Structure formats: structure tokens, C-alpha cells
Short mmCIF file of C-alpha atoms in Angstrom, two decimals:
data_model
loop_
_atom_site.label_atom_id
_atom_site.label_comp_id
_atom_site.label_asym_id
_atom_site.label_seq_id
_atom_site.Cartn_x
_atom_site.Cartn_y
_atom_site.Cartn_z
CA MET J 27 70.17 225.34 113.27
CA SER J 28 71.79 225.58 109.79
CA GLN J 29 69.56 226.86 106.88
CA PRO J 30 68.91 224.04 104.33
CA ILE J 31 70.93 223.85 101.47
CA SER J 32 68.97 224.87 98.27
CA ILE J 33 69.14 222.86 95.02
CA ASP J 34 67.36 224.39 92.06
CA ILE J 35 67.19 222.12 89.06
CA TRP J 36 66.40 223.31 85.54
CA SER J 37 65.27 220.42 83.49
CA ASP J 38 62.84 219.36 80.65
CA ILE J 39 60.33 216.35 80.83
CA ALA J 40 61.69 215.19 77.45
CA CYS J 41 65.36 215.36 78.44
CA PRO J 42 66.73 211.74 78.92
CA TRP J 43 69.68 212.97 80.86
CA CYS J 44 67.51 215.09 83.25
CA TYR J 45 65.81 211.91 84.43
CA ILE J 46 69.13 210.27 85.00
CA GLY J 47 70.42 213.39 86.71
CA LYS J 48 67.39 213.47 88.93
CA ARG J 49 67.88 209.87 89.94
CA ASN J 50 71.60 210.35 90.53
CA LEU J 51 70.84 213.28 92.71
CA GLU J 52 68.28 211.28 94.67
CA THR J 53 70.88 208.62 95.17
CA GLY J 54 73.32 211.14 96.36
CA LEU J 55 70.83 212.71 98.81
CA ALA J 56 69.95 209.17 100.14
CA ALA J 57 73.81 208.50 100.85
CA VAL J 58 74.18 211.76 102.78
CA ALA J 59 71.03 211.15 104.72
CA GLY J 60 72.79 208.47 106.61
CA ASP J 61 75.48 210.87 107.85
CA GLU J 62 75.72 211.61 111.60
CA ASP J 63 75.24 215.26 110.72
CA ALA J 64 73.06 214.86 107.69
CA PRO J 65 72.77 217.85 105.43
CA LYS J 66 69.22 219.42 105.25
CA VAL J 67 68.22 220.00 101.61
CA THR J 68 65.40 221.58 99.71
CA VAL J 69 64.89 220.70 95.98
CA THR J 70 62.93 222.76 93.51
CA PHE J 71 62.50 221.93 89.80
CA HIS J 72 62.39 224.81 87.21
CA SER J 73 61.12 224.79 83.59
CA PHE J 74 63.40 224.53 80.57
CA GLU J 75 62.07 223.62 76.98
CA LEU J 76 64.64 221.91 74.76
CA SER J 77 62.56 221.99 71.70
CA PRO J 78 59.74 224.68 72.15
CA ASP J 79 58.89 224.47 68.52
CA THR J 80 57.85 220.74 68.67
CA PRO J 81 54.27 220.03 67.81
CA VAL J 82 52.00 218.49 70.45
CA ASP J 83 51.47 215.45 68.14
CA PHE J 84 54.82 214.73 66.50
CA ASP J 85 54.48 212.54 63.49
CA GLY J 86 57.09 210.09 63.97
CA ASP J 87 59.32 208.31 66.60
CA GLU J 88 62.32 209.49 68.63
CA ILE J 89 64.62 208.45 65.86
CA ASP J 90 62.71 210.52 63.32
CA PHE J 91 62.78 213.54 65.65
CA LEU J 92 66.41 213.49 66.54
CA ALA J 93 67.66 212.75 63.07
CA GLY J 94 65.58 215.68 61.78
CA HIS J 95 66.25 218.06 64.79
CA LYS J 96 69.96 217.30 64.99
CA GLY J 97 70.54 216.39 61.32
CA MET J 98 72.24 213.13 62.43
CA PRO J 99 72.31 209.88 60.36
CA ARG J 100 69.69 207.43 61.71
CA ASP J 101 72.24 204.77 62.52
CA GLN J 102 74.13 207.34 64.60
CA VAL J 103 70.79 208.30 66.40
CA VAL J 104 70.21 204.61 67.10
CA GLY J 105 73.78 204.31 68.88
CA MET J 106 73.20 207.44 70.73
CA LEU J 107 69.82 206.12 72.18
CA ASP J 108 71.37 202.75 72.87
CA ASN J 109 74.16 204.51 75.00
CA VAL J 110 71.83 206.59 76.94
CA THR J 111 69.47 203.60 77.53
CA GLY J 112 72.37 201.83 79.10
CA ILE J 113 73.35 204.71 81.26
CA ALA J 114 69.85 204.96 82.44
CA LYS J 115 69.64 201.31 83.20
CA ASN J 116 72.72 201.87 85.53
CA ALA J 117 70.70 204.49 87.38
CA GLY J 118 67.75 202.16 87.81
CA LEU J 119 65.76 203.35 84.91
CA GLU J 120 64.22 201.23 82.07
CA TYR J 121 64.01 203.61 78.99
CA ARG J 122 61.77 202.55 76.16
CA PHE J 123 62.46 204.88 73.24
CA ASP J 124 60.59 202.45 71.07
CA LEU J 125 57.30 203.57 72.93
CA LEU J 126 58.22 207.18 73.46
CA LYS J 127 55.65 209.80 72.15
CA HIS J 128 57.74 212.91 71.35
CA THR J 129 55.63 216.01 72.16
CA ASN J 130 55.75 219.79 73.06
CA THR J 131 56.32 219.93 76.83
CA VAL J 132 55.08 223.52 77.78
CA LYS J 133 51.75 222.04 79.34
CA ALA J 134 53.66 219.49 81.39
CA HIS J 135 55.75 222.48 82.71
CA GLU J 136 52.60 224.35 83.59
CA LEU J 137 51.34 221.36 85.29
CA LEU J 138 54.55 221.09 87.45
CA HIS J 139 54.01 224.65 88.59
CA HIS J 140 50.40 223.80 89.41
CA ALA J 141 51.59 220.72 91.46
CA LYS J 142 54.23 222.91 93.10
CA ALA J 143 51.55 225.25 94.27
CA ASN J 144 49.86 222.15 95.88
CA ASP J 145 53.03 220.78 97.39
CA LEU J 146 53.26 217.90 94.85
CA GLN J 147 55.86 219.02 92.55
CA HIS J 148 58.34 216.23 93.34
CA GLU J 149 55.65 213.64 92.83
CA MET J 150 54.46 215.08 89.55
CA GLU J 151 57.97 215.53 88.21
CA GLU J 152 58.60 211.80 88.69
CA ARG J 153 55.25 210.80 87.32
CA LEU J 154 55.76 212.82 84.13
CA MET J 155 59.21 211.58 83.52
CA SER J 156 58.36 207.79 84.08
CA ALA J 157 55.31 208.22 81.94
CA TYR J 158 57.38 209.81 79.03
CA PHE J 159 60.50 207.67 79.18
CA THR J 160 59.47 204.22 80.43
CA GLU J 161 55.75 203.87 79.77
CA GLY J 162 55.15 205.51 76.35
CA LYS J 163 52.46 207.77 77.62
CA HIS J 164 51.66 211.08 76.03
CA VAL J 165 52.52 214.10 78.21
CA GLY J 166 51.73 217.01 75.89
CA ARG J 167 47.83 216.86 75.69
CA ILE J 168 45.61 218.22 78.54
CA ASP J 169 43.36 215.11 78.93
CA ASP J 170 46.47 212.92 79.36
CA LEU J 171 48.22 215.29 81.70
CA ILE J 172 44.97 215.32 83.90
CA GLU J 173 45.14 211.49 84.30
CA LEU J 174 48.66 211.74 85.46
CA ALA J 175 47.81 214.74 87.78
CA VAL J 176 45.11 212.76 89.44
CA GLU J 177 47.40 209.80 90.08
CA VAL J 178 49.61 211.95 92.29
CA GLY J 179 46.78 213.40 94.18
CA LEU J 180 45.87 216.56 92.36
CA ASP J 181 42.08 217.58 91.87
CA ALA J 182 41.13 217.01 88.13
CA ASP J 183 39.01 219.94 87.77
CA GLU J 184 41.62 222.37 89.32
CA ALA J 185 44.33 220.87 87.19
CA ARG J 186 42.35 221.21 84.09
CA ALA J 187 41.33 224.87 84.84
CA ALA J 188 44.95 225.62 85.42
CA LEU J 189 46.04 224.15 82.20
CA GLU J 190 43.25 225.57 80.01
CA SER J 191 43.61 229.03 81.45
CA GLU J 192 47.35 228.93 81.13
CA LYS J 193 47.51 230.26 84.67
CA HIS J 194 51.02 228.99 85.28
CA LEU J 195 52.58 229.92 81.84
CA PRO J 196 54.05 233.09 83.24
CA ASP J 197 55.74 230.87 85.92
CA VAL J 198 57.22 228.79 83.15
CA ARG J 199 58.45 231.93 81.30
CA GLN J 200 59.99 233.25 84.53
CA ASP J 201 62.08 230.06 84.94
CA GLN J 202 63.14 230.21 81.49
CA ALA J 203 64.24 233.91 81.87
CA GLN J 204 66.14 232.97 85.08
CA ALA J 205 67.94 230.14 83.05
CA ARG J 206 69.09 232.64 80.46
CA ALA J 207 70.12 235.06 83.17
CA TYR J 208 72.25 232.27 84.62
CA GLY J 209 73.61 231.48 81.08
CA ILE J 210 72.16 227.98 81.27
CA GLN J 211 72.11 226.58 77.74
CA GLY J 212 71.67 222.86 78.43
CA VAL J 213 69.95 220.69 81.09
CA PRO J 214 69.97 219.30 83.52
CA PHE J 215 71.58 222.17 85.42
CA PHE J 216 71.75 222.32 89.16
CA VAL J 217 72.23 225.48 91.05
CA ILE J 218 73.26 224.89 94.73
CA ASP J 219 72.66 227.74 97.16
CA GLY J 220 72.17 230.15 94.33
CA GLN J 221 75.87 230.29 93.70
CA TYR J 222 77.36 226.89 92.64
CA GLY J 223 76.45 225.45 89.10
CA ILE J 224 76.54 221.70 88.32
CA SER J 225 76.00 220.80 84.65
CA GLY J 226 74.75 217.39 83.36
CA ALA J 227 73.72 214.30 84.73
CA GLN J 228 76.69 213.82 87.18
CA PRO J 229 77.22 210.63 89.20
CA PRO J 230 75.80 210.42 92.85
CA ALA J 231 79.16 210.97 94.37
CA THR J 232 79.45 214.45 92.80
CA PHE J 233 76.44 215.55 94.74
CA GLU J 234 77.51 213.82 97.94
CA ASN J 235 80.79 215.70 97.91
CA VAL J 236 79.29 219.05 97.22
CA LEU J 237 76.54 218.63 99.90
CA ARG J 238 78.95 217.44 102.53
CA ASP J 239 81.35 220.17 101.72
CA LEU J 240 78.78 222.94 101.94
CA TRP J 241 77.04 221.40 105.12
CA ALA J 242 80.47 221.54 106.96
CA LYS J 243 81.02 225.11 106.04
CA ARG J 244 77.51 225.78 107.23
CA GLY J 245 78.40 224.30 110.48
CA GLU J 246 81.74 226.16 110.70
CA SER J 247 79.86 229.43 109.96
CA ASP J 248 77.23 228.64 112.74
CA SER J 249 79.70 227.80 115.46
CA ALA J 250 81.89 230.97 114.72
CA PRO J 251 79.91 233.57 116.63
CA ALA J 252 79.83 231.25 119.74
CA ASP J 253 83.65 230.63 119.58
CA GLN J 254 84.18 234.32 119.31
CA GLU J 255 82.02 234.99 122.35
CA GLU J 256 84.05 232.43 124.40
CA ALA J 257 87.24 234.13 123.30
CA ALA J 258 85.97 237.30 124.21
CA VAL J 259 85.11 236.12 127.87
#
């Protein structure tokens, strides 16, 4: 049996393109799942902070943040948000930048590592991104994060202990160190089998093509020894 294709994703909860990229990957995975010889895939999320200096309670809306952070005129920021909202809608996501509460995401990343240790990373990733981009929930404060953690099946006391003790902060920093080693400067960034990089929120077909190509090569590699044995006989 061929080994699964590994997909490692560097992303940030507060990155609109990361949620779109996640959904596009899922659409691509659903498409290849219907293949006669469907690729086996494992997906792991890794931490990346776009704005680590952001306060937990940012005083202002998303327009205020981007105008200040990027130095862009407000009308240009509005146009940019309208554009990404439209692209998100095409991916099946209803972004609500009018509700969004900009915040520091390091605690959310710590929670993701806690969820990973309990085999609930994918559920936690989805819940956090949905809460942030479509529901206007706060994802920077421990109390708010605990509520979301419980929703996906994590124990409240264990999650709180992990966040208050910063148990998984070294895991977050390790992910960030690996990103630097790979030369990743923006997210989402997908590393396939530890050797192929895909940057940005690519369309589903991009993932379909890469996965089918790699899986076909897996099959050729797996069958090579048997073919050689037959030839020797």
C-alpha cells in the first residue's frame, strides 16, 4: 500500500485567504476522493502569525486595522475587502468584515496545538476560522476560546490549563521556525510531501492535479520492484 501524501499547511486564523485556501483544498480533496484509485492524504495545520504585535483587544474595525497596518487609504481597503468577500463567497464562505473582531492570534494557535494533541485539530481549525470570519466572535481571549473548544469536543478544564500555562507555545514557535527555514513569508502555504510548495489560495483544480500526479507516481514506484522481479525470472 502506498504511503499517504502529506499536506502541511501554514496559516493564520486571521488570514482571509487561508480560510479560502482551506476550503479550496477540501473541495479538491473531495473531487479526488471519487477517483477509482483515490489518493490517501494526511493534512496537518501549522502556526503562522501575520501580525504578532496586534493587541488582544484591538480598538477599531478591520478597515481601521488594515489602513493603519498597511498604510492604505480607507476606500482602497474597502475595495480590497469587497473583493476578498466575493472570492470567499465563490468558495462557499460568507465573510462578515463588518462583524469581525481583530485580535492577536497566538492563543488560538496554542489551542490548535492542544486540539491536535487530542485528534481534533481539523475541527478546531474550522471552528476558529468560522467564528472569526463569519460570526464576529472573539478568538483572542482565553474565555472565548474555551467556549469554542468545548463546541468541538475538547474538555474545558484541560483546554484552559493548556492555554494559561502556555503549554503549547513552544509548538507554535517551532512551526514558525520551520516556516522561516522553508522561506515562507506569506500564507496560506502548502507543503506537499515535504518537498513541493504551493503558495496562496489556489483553486481546487490545482490541488486535484498535484495530488493525482503524486499518487500516480506513488503507484509507479510501488509497482517497480515487482516488475523487476518478474523480469529477473
